[in-house]
PDB file of C-alpha atoms in Angstrom:
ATOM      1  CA  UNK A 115      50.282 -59.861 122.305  1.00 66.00           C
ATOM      2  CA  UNK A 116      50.120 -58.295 125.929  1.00 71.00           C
ATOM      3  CA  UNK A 117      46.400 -58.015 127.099  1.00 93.00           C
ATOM      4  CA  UNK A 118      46.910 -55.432 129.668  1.00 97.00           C
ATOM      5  CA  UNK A 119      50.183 -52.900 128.838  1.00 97.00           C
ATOM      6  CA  UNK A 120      51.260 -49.844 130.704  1.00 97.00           C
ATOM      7  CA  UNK A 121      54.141 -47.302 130.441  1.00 97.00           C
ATOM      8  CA  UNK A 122      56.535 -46.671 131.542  1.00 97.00           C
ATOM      9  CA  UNK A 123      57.305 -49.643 133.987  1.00 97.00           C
ATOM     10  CA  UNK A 124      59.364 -47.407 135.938  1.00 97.00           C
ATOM     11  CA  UNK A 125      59.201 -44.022 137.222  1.00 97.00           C
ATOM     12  CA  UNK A 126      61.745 -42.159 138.818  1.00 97.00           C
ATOM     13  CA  UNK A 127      61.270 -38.123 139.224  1.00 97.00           C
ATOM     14  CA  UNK A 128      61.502 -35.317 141.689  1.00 96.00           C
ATOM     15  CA  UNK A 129      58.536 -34.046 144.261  1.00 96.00           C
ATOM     16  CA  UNK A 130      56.452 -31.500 142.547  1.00 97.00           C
ATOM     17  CA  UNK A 131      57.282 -32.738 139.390  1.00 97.00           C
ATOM     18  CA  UNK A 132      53.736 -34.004 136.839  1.00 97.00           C
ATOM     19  CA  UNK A 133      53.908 -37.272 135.364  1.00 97.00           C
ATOM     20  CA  UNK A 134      51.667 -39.296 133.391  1.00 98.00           C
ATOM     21  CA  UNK A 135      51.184 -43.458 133.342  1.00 98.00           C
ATOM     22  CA  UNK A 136      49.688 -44.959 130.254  1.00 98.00           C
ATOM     23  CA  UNK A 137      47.451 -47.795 129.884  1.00 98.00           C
ATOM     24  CA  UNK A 138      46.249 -50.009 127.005  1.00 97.00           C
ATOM     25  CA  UNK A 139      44.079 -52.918 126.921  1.00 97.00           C
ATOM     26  CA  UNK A 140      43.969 -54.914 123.966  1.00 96.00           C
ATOM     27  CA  UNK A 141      40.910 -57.481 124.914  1.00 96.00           C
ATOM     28  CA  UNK A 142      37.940 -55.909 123.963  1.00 95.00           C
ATOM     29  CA  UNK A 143      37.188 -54.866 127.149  1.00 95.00           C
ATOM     30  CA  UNK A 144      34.756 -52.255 128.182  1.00 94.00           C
ATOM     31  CA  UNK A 145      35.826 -51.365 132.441  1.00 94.00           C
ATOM     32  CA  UNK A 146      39.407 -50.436 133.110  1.00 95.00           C
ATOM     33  CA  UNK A 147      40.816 -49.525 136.806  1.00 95.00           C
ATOM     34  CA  UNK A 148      43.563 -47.851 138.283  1.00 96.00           C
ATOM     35  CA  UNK A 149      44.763 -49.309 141.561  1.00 97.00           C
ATOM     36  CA  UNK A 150      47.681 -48.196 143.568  1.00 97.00           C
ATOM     37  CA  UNK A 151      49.823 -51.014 145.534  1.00 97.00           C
ATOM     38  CA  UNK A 152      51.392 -49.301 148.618  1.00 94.00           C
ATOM     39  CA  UNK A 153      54.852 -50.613 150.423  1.00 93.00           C
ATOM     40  CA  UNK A 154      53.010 -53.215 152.313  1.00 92.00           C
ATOM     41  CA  UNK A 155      51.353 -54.819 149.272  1.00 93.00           C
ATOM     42  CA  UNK A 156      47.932 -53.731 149.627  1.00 94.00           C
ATOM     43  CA  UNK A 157      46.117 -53.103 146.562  1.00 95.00           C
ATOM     44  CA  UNK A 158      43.400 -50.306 146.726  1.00 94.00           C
ATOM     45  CA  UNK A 159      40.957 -48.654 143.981  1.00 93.00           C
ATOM     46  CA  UNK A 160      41.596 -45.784 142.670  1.00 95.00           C
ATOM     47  CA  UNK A 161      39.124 -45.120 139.851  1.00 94.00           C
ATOM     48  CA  UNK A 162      37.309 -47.101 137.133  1.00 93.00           C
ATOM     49  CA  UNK A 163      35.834 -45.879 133.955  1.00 93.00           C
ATOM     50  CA  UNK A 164      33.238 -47.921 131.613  1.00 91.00           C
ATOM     51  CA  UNK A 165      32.855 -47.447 128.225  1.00 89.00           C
ATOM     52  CA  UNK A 166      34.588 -43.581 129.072  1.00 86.00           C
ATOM     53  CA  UNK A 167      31.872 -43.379 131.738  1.00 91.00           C
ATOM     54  CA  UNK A 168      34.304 -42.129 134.900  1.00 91.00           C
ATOM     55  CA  UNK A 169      32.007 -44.916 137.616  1.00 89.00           C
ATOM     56  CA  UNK A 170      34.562 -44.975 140.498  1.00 87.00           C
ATOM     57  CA  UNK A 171      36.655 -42.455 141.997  1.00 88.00           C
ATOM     58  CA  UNK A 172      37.594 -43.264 145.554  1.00 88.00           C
ATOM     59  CA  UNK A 173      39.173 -40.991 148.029  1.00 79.00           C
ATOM     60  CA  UNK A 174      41.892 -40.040 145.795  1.00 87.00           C
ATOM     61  CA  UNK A 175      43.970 -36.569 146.026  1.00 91.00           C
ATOM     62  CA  UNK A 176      42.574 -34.301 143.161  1.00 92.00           C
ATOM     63  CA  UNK A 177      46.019 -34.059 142.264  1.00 96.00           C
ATOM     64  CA  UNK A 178      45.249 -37.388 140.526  1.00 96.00           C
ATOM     65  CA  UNK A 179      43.105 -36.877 137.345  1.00 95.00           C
ATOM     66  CA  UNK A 180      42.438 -40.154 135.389  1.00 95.00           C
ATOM     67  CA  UNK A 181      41.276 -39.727 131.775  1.00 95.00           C
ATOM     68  CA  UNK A 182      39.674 -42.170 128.906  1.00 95.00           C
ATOM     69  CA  UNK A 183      40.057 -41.227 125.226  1.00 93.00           C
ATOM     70  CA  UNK A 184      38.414 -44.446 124.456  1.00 93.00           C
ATOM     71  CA  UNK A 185      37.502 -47.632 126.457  1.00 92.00           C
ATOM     72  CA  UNK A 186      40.776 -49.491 124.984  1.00 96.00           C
ATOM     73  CA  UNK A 187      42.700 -46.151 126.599  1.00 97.00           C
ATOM     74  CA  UNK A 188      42.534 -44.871 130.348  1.00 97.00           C
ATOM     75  CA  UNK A 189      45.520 -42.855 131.626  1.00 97.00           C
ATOM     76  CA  UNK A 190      46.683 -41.473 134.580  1.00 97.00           C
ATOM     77  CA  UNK A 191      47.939 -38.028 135.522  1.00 97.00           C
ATOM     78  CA  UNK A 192      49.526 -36.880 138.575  1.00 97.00           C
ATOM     79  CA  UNK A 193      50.365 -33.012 139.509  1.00 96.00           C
ATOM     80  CA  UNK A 194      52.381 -31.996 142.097  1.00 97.00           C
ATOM     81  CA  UNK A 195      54.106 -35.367 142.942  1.00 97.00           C
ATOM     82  CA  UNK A 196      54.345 -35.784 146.505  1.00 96.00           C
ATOM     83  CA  UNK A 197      56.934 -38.361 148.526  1.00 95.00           C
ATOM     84  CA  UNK A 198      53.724 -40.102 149.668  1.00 94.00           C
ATOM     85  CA  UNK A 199      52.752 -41.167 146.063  1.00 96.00           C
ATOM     86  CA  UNK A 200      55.729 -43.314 145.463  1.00 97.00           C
ATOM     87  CA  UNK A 201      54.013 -46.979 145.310  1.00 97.00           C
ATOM     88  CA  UNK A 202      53.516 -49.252 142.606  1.00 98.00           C
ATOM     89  CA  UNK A 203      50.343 -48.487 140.518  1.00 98.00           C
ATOM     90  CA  UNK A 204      48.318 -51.328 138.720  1.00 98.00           C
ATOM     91  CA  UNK A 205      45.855 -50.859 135.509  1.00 98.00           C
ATOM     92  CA  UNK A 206      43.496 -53.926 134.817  1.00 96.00           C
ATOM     93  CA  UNK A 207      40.426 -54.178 132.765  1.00 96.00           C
ATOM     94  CA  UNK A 208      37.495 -56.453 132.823  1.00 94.00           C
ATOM     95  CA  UNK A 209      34.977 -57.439 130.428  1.00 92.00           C
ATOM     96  CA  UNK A 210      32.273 -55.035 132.006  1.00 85.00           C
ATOM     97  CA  UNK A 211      32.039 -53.711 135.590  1.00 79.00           C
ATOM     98  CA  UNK A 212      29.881 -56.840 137.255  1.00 76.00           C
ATOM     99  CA  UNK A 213      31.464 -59.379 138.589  1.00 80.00           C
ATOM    100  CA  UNK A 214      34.016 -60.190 136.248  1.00 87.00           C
ATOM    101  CA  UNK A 215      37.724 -61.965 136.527  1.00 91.00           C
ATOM    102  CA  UNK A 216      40.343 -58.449 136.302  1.00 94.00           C
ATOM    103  CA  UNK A 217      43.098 -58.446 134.350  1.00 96.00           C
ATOM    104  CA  UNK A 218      46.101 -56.265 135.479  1.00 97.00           C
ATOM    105  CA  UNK A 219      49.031 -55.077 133.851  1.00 97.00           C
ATOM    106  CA  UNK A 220      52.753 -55.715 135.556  1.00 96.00           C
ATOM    107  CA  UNK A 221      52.203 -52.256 137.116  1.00 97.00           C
ATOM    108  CA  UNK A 222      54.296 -49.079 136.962  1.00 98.00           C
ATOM    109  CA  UNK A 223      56.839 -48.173 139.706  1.00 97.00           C
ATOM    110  CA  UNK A 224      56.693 -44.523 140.949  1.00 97.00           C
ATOM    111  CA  UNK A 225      59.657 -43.215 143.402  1.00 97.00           C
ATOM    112  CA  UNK A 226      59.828 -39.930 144.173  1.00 96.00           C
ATOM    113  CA  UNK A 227      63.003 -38.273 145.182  1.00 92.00           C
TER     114      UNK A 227
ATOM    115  CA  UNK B1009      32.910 -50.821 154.892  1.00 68.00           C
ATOM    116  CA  UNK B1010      33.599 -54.014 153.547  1.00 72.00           C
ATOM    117  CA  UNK B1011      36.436 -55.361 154.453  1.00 86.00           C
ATOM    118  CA  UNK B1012      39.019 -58.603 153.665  1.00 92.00           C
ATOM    119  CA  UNK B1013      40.704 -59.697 156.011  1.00 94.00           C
ATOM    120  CA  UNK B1014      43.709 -62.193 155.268  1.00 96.00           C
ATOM    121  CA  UNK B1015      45.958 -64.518 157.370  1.00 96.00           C
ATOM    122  CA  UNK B1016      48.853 -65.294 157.548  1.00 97.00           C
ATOM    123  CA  UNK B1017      50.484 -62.370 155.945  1.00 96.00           C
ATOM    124  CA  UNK B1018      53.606 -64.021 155.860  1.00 97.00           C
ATOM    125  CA  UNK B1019      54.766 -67.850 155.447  1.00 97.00           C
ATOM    126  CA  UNK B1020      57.920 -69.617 154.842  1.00 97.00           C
ATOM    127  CA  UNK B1021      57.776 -73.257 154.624  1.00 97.00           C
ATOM    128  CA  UNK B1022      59.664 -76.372 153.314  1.00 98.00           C
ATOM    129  CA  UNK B1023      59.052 -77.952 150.246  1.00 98.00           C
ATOM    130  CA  UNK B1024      56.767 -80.703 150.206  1.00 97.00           C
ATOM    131  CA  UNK B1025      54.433 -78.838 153.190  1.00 98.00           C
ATOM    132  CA  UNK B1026      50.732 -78.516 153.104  1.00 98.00           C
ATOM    133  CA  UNK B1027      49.860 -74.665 153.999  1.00 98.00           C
ATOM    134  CA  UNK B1028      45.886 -73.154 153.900  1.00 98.00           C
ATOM    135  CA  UNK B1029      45.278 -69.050 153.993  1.00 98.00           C
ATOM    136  CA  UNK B1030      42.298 -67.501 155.426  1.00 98.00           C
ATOM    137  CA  UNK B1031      40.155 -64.822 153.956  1.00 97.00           C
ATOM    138  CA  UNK B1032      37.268 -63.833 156.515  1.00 95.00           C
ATOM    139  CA  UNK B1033      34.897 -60.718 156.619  1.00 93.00           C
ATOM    140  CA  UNK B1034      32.117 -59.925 158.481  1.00 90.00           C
ATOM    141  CA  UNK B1035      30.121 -58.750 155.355  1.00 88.00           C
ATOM    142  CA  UNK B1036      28.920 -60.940 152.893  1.00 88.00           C
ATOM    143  CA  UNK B1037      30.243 -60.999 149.043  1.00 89.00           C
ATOM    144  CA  UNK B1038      28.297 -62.171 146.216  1.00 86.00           C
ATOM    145  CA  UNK B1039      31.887 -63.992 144.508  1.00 89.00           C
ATOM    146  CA  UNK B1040      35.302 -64.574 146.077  1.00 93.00           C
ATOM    147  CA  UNK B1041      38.265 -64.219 143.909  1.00 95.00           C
ATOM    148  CA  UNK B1042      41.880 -65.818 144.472  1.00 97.00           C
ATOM    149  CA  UNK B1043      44.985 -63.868 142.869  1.00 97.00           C
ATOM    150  CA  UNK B1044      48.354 -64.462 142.723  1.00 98.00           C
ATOM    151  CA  UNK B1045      51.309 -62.053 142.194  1.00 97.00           C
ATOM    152  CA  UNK B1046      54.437 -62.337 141.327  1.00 95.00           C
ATOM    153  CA  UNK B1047      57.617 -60.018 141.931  1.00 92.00           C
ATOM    154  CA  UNK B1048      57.033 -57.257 139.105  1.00 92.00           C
ATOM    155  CA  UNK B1049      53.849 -57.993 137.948  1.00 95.00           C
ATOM    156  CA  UNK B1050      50.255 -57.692 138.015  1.00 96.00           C
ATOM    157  CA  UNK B1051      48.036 -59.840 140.278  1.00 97.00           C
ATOM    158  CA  UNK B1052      46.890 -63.151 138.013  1.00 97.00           C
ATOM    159  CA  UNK B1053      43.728 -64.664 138.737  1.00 96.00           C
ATOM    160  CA  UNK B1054      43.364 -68.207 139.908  1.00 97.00           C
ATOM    161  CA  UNK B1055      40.033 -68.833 140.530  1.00 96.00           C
ATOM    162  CA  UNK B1056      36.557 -67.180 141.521  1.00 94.00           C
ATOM    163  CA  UNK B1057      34.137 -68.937 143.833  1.00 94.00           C
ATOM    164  CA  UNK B1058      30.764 -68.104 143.808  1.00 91.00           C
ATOM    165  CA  UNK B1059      28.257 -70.073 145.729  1.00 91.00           C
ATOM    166  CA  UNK B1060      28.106 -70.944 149.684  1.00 92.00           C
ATOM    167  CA  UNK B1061      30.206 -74.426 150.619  1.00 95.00           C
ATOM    168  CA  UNK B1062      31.757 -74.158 146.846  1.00 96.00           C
ATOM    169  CA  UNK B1063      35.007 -75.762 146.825  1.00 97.00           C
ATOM    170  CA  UNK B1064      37.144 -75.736 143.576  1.00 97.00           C
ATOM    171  CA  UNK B1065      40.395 -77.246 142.635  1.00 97.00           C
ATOM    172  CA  UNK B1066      43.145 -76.323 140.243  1.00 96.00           C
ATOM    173  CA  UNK B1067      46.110 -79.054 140.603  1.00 96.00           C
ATOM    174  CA  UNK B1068      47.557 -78.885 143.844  1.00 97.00           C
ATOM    175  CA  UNK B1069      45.156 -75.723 145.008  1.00 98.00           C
ATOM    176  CA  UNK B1070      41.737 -75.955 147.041  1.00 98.00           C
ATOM    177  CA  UNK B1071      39.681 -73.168 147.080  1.00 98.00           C
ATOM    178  CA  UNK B1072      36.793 -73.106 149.632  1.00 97.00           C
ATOM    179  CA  UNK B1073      33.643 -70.471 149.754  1.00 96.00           C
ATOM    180  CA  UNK B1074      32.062 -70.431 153.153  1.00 95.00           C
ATOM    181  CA  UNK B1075      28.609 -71.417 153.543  1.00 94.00           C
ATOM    182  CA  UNK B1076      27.643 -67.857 154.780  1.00 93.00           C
ATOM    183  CA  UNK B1077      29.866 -66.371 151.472  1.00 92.00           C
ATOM    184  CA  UNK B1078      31.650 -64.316 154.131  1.00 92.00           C
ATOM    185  CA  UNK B1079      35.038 -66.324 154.270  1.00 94.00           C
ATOM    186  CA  UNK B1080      37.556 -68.303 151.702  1.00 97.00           C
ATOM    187  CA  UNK B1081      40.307 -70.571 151.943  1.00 98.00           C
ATOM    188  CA  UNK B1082      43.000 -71.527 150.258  1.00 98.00           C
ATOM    189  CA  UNK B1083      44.779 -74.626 150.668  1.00 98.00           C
ATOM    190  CA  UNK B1084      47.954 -75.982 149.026  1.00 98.00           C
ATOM    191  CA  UNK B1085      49.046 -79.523 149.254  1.00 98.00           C
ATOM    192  CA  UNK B1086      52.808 -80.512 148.840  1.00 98.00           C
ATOM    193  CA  UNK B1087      53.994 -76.493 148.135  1.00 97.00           C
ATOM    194  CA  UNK B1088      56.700 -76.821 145.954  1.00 97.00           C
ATOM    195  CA  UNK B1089      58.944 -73.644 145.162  1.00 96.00           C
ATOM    196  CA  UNK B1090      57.323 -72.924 142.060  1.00 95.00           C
ATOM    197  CA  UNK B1091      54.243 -71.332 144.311  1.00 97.00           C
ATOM    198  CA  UNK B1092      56.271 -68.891 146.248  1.00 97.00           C
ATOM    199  CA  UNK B1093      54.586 -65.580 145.760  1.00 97.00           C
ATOM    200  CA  UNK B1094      51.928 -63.062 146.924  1.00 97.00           C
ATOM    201  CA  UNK B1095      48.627 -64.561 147.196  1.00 98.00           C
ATOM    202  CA  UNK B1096      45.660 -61.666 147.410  1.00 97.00           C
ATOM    203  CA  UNK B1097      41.778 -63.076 148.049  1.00 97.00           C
ATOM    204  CA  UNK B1098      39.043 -60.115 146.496  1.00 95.00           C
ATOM    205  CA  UNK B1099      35.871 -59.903 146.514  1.00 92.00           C
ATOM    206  CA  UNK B1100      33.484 -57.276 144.788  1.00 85.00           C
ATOM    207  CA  UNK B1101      31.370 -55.157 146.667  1.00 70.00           C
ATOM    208  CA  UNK B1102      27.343 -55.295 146.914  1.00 68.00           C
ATOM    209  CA  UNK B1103      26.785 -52.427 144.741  1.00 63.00           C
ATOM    210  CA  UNK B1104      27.420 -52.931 141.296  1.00 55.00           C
ATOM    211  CA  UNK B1105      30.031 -50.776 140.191  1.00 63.00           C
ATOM    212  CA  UNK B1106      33.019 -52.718 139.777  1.00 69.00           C
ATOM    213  CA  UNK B1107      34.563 -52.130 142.579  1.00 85.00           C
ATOM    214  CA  UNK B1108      37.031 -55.125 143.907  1.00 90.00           C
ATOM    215  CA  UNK B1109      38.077 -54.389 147.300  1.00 91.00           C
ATOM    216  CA  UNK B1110      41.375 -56.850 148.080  1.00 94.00           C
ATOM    217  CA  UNK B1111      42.280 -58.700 151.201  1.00 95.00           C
ATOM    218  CA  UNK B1112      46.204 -57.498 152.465  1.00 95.00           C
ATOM    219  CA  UNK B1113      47.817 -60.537 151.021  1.00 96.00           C
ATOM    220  CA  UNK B1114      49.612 -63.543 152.193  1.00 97.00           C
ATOM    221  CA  UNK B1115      53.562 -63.970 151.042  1.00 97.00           C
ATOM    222  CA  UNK B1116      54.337 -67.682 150.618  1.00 97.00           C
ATOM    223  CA  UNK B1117      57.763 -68.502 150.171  1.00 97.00           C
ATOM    224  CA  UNK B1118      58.291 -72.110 150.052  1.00 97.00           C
ATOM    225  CA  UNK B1119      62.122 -73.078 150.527  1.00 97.00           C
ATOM    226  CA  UNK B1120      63.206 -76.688 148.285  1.00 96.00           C
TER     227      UNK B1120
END
């Protein structure tokens, strides 16, 4: 029934460590995004993909490497896990990359130890 | 760089107050959107405003596009504690990509 579902909800894993978040959409939609909420609340891009089609990919580590098996699918991997990537990270989808309403998932807590 | 900028970021008021929160930029945005978040979850949406001087209501929420599409408000009549949470304004960015860039975010807690 959830429209936007990621795993795991929280995170909790040593620095150096790789880890991967997963994301699902179930609405049909063709843009996902990964955005990463830092400890002040500010939401920022991190990358988009449309219909697989990798369309954003901000200033982002490349220790972060997003990937799309298929545009209901778009998961995150991180290498290397530093203390500075502990935030909450946010997928969302919308129903194609203009300027559409976004629908987020309740986000995936990362601390790093 | 487009830019949001949002004020207050933080406001704790009785229940039964009237409260408004700014979104202002010196770019211009083609649509405005309101979220709200709650602790633990994603951002929801609330509403999207699209042309210059648009106003919208949903219940006890006015949303306002200025007439230059460069600024937003939101104002909340009688806040009850019910609204308390993070309130984020967003607006897409001229090239057509996707791309939402998001204001900081006001925290509203409204005390009964």
């Amino acid at each position: 029934d959830t429209a936007v579902s990621q795993t795991p909800k929280y995170l909790v894993t040593q620095m150096g460590n790789d880890k991967s978040i997963k994301c699902e959409q179930n609405l049909g939609h063709d843009t996902m995004y990964w955005y990463k909420q830092d400890s002040k609340k500010f939401l920022k891009i991190m990358f988009s993909y449309n219909n697989k089609e990798l369309i954003i990919n901000e200033t982002v580590p490349n220790r972060f490497s997003p990937k799309s098996p298929d545009k209901a699918h778009l998961n995150l991997h991180i290498n290397s896990l530093e203390l500075g990537d502990s935030a909450v990270y946010f997928c969302a989808s919308s129903q194609n990359r203009g300027f559409q309403p976004q629908h987020f998932g309740d986000g995936t807590r990362l601390s790093i130890l | 760089t487009q830019l949001l900028e949002q004020s207050p970021q933080f406001l704790s008021i009785q229940e039964g107050e009237n409260l408004t929160v700014y979104c202002n930029s010196s770019s211009v945005f083609s649509s405005l959107q309101w979220y709200r978040q709650e602790p633990g979850e994603g951002p929801v949406l609330l509403v999207t405003v699209v042309t210059g001087g648009e106003v919208k209501k949903l219940k006890r929420l006015t949303f306002q596009f200025g007439d230059a599409r460069k600024d937003s408000s939101l104002h909340i009549t009688a806040a009850q504690p019910g609204d308390t949470g993070l309130y984020l304004c967003a607006g897409y960015s001229r090239s057509n990509t996707g791309k939402l860039i998001f204001g900081q975010g006001t925290t509203l807690q409204v005390k009964p």
